[in-house]
XYZ file of C-alpha atoms in Angstrom:
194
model
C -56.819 -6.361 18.253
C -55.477 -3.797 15.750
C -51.791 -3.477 15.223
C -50.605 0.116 14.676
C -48.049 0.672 11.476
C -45.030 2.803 11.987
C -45.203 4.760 8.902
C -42.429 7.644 9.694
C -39.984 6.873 6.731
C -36.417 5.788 7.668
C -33.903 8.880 8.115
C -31.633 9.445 5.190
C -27.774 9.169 6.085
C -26.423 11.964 4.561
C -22.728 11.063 5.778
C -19.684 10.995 3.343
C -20.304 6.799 4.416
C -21.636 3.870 2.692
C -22.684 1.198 5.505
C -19.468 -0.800 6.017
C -18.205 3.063 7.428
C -16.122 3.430 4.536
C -15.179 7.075 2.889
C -17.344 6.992 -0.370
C -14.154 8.874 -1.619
C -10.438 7.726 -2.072
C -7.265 9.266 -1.970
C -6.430 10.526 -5.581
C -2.566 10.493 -6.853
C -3.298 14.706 -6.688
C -3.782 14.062 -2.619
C -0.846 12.017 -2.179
C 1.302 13.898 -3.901
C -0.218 17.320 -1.807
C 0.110 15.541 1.592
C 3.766 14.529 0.547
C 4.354 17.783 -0.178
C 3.367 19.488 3.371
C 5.736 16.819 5.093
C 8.923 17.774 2.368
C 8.498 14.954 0.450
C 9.002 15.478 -3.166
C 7.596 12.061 -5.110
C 7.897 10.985 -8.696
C 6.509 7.546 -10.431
C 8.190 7.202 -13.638
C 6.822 3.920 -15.849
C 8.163 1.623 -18.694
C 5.052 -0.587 -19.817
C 3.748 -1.984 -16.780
C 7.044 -1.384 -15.171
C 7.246 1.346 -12.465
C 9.811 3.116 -10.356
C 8.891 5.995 -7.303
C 11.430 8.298 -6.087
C 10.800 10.067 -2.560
C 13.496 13.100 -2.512
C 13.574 15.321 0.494
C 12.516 18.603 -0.607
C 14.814 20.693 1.532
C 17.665 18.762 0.223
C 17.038 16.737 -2.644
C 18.711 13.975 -1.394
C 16.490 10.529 -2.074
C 14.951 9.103 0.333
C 13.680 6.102 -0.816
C 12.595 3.825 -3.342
C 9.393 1.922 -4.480
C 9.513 -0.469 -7.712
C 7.403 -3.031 -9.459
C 5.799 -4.280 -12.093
C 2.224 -4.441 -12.878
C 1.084 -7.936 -14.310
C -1.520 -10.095 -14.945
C -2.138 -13.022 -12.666
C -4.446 -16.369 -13.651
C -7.592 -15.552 -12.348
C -7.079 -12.555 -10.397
C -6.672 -10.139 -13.313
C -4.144 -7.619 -12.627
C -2.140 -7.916 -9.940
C 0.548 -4.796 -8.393
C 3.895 -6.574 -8.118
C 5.771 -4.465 -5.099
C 9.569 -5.651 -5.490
C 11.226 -3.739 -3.756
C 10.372 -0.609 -1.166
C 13.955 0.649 0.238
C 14.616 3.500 2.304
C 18.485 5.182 2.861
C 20.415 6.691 4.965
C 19.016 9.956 4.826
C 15.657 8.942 5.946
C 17.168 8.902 9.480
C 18.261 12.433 8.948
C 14.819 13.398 8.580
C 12.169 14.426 11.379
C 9.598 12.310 9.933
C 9.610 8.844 10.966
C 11.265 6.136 8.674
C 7.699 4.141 8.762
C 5.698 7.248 7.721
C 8.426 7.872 4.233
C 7.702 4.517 3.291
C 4.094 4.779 3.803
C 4.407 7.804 1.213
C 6.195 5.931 -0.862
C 4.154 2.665 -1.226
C 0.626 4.552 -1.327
C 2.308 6.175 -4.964
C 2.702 2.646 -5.924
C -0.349 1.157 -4.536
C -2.797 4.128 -6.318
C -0.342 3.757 -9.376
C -1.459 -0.175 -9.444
C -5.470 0.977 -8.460
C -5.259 3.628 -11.794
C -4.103 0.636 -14.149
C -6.849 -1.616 -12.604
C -5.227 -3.990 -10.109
C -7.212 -5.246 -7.472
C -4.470 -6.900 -5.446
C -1.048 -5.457 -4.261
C 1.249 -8.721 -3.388
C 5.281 -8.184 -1.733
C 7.571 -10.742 -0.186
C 8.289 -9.030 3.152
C 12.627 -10.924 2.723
C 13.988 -12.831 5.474
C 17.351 -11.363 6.570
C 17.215 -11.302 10.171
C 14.969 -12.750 13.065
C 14.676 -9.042 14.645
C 14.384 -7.465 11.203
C 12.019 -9.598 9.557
C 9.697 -9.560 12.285
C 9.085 -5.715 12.462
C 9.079 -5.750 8.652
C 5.563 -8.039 8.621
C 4.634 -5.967 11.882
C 4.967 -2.516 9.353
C 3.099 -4.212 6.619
C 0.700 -5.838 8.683
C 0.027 -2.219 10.163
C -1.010 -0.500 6.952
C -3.185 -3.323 5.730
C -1.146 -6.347 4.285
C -2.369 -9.682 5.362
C -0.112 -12.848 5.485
C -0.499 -15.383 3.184
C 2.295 -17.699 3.427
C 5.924 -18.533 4.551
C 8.198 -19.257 1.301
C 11.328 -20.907 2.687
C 12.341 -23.181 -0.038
C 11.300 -25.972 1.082
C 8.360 -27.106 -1.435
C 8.088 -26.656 -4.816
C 5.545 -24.284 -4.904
C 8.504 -21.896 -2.821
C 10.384 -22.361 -5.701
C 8.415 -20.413 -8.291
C 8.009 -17.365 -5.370
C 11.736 -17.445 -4.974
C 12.250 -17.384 -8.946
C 9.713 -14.566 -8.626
C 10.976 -12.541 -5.343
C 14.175 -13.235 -5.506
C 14.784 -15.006 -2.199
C 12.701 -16.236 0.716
C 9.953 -14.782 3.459
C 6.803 -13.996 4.097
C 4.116 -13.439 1.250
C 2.002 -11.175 1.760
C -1.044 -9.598 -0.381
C -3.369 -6.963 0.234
C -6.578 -5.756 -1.381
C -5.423 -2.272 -3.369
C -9.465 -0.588 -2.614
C -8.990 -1.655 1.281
C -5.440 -0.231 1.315
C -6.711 3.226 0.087
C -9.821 3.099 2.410
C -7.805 2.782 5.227
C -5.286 5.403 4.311
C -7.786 8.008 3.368
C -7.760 9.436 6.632
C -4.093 10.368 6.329
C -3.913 11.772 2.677
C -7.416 13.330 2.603
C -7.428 14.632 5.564
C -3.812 16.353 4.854
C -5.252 18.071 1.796
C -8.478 19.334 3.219
């Protein structure tokens, strides 16, 4: 009995893909910053040492937006870590025809590329408690764009303690991994450039 070989060589993916179905390329700052642009938003990062600071300004207006800041900082055993603060959005956000969810998208991927340039590999926030209603669509919005939970710092233990000395008051922790952020965002910025 003779067992034939199947000798025709394996196809060659040619796709912009690597197996996991990932875009080999990520957005740049250049393609946020164009993508912003063609939905009139005008965004700056301005840093201080490893602090940081981005301004969305409406570009019809100039008006502001909103409001990313943090510092970048290293973390024991995770290297360097992107510490969001704060990501606020005002009044004249509503004003705009662009949904409220879609500036602060914007706004955080200047951040989170800012934090992938200096060589973070995590982003972390603490998504504050200040209402039942509130704080539950504000882990929904971060869940949605790629954050994961991690844990609920109420103050109770003393491990909430050093969060709240960190964050400032209490919530839900949440970290995400900066490379899968931009992966699953690519679709939006590249594809807005192209």
């Amino acid at each position: 009995m003779k067992m034939a070989l199947n000798l025709i060589p394996p196809k060659l993916n040619l796709s912009p893909s690597n197996s996991l179905g990932e875009p080999r390329s990520l957005p740049s700052m250049s393609d946020i910053l164009t993508s912003s642009r063609a939905r009139k938003l005008d965004l700056k990062i301005q840093t201080l040492g490893p602090f940081f600071r981005v301004t969305g300004k409406n570009a019809d207006t100039g008006g502001e937006v909103g409001r990313a800041e943090g510092v970048v900082r290293p973390w024991f055993g995770r290297g360097l870590v992107l510490h969001l603060d704060t990501i606020k959005l005002t009044k004249e956000t509503m004003a705009m025809d662009k949904s409220v969810l879609g500036v602060g998208l914007y706004v955080g991927a200047v951040a989170i590329r800012h934090g992938y340039d200096c060589g973070c590999r995590t982003a972390q926030l603490l998504a504050i408690y200040d209402s039942d209603l509130y704080h539950s669509k504000l882990v929904r919005f971060y869940r949605r764009i790629g954050f994961e939970e991690v844990k609920e710092v109420s103050g109770s233990s003393i491990g909430d303690m050093a969060d709240m000395l960190v964050w400032g008051g209490v919530g839900t922790r949440m970290d995400a991994n900066i490379h899968h952020l931009l992966v699953k965002w690519s679709k939006v910025f590249l594809k807005s450039t192209s």
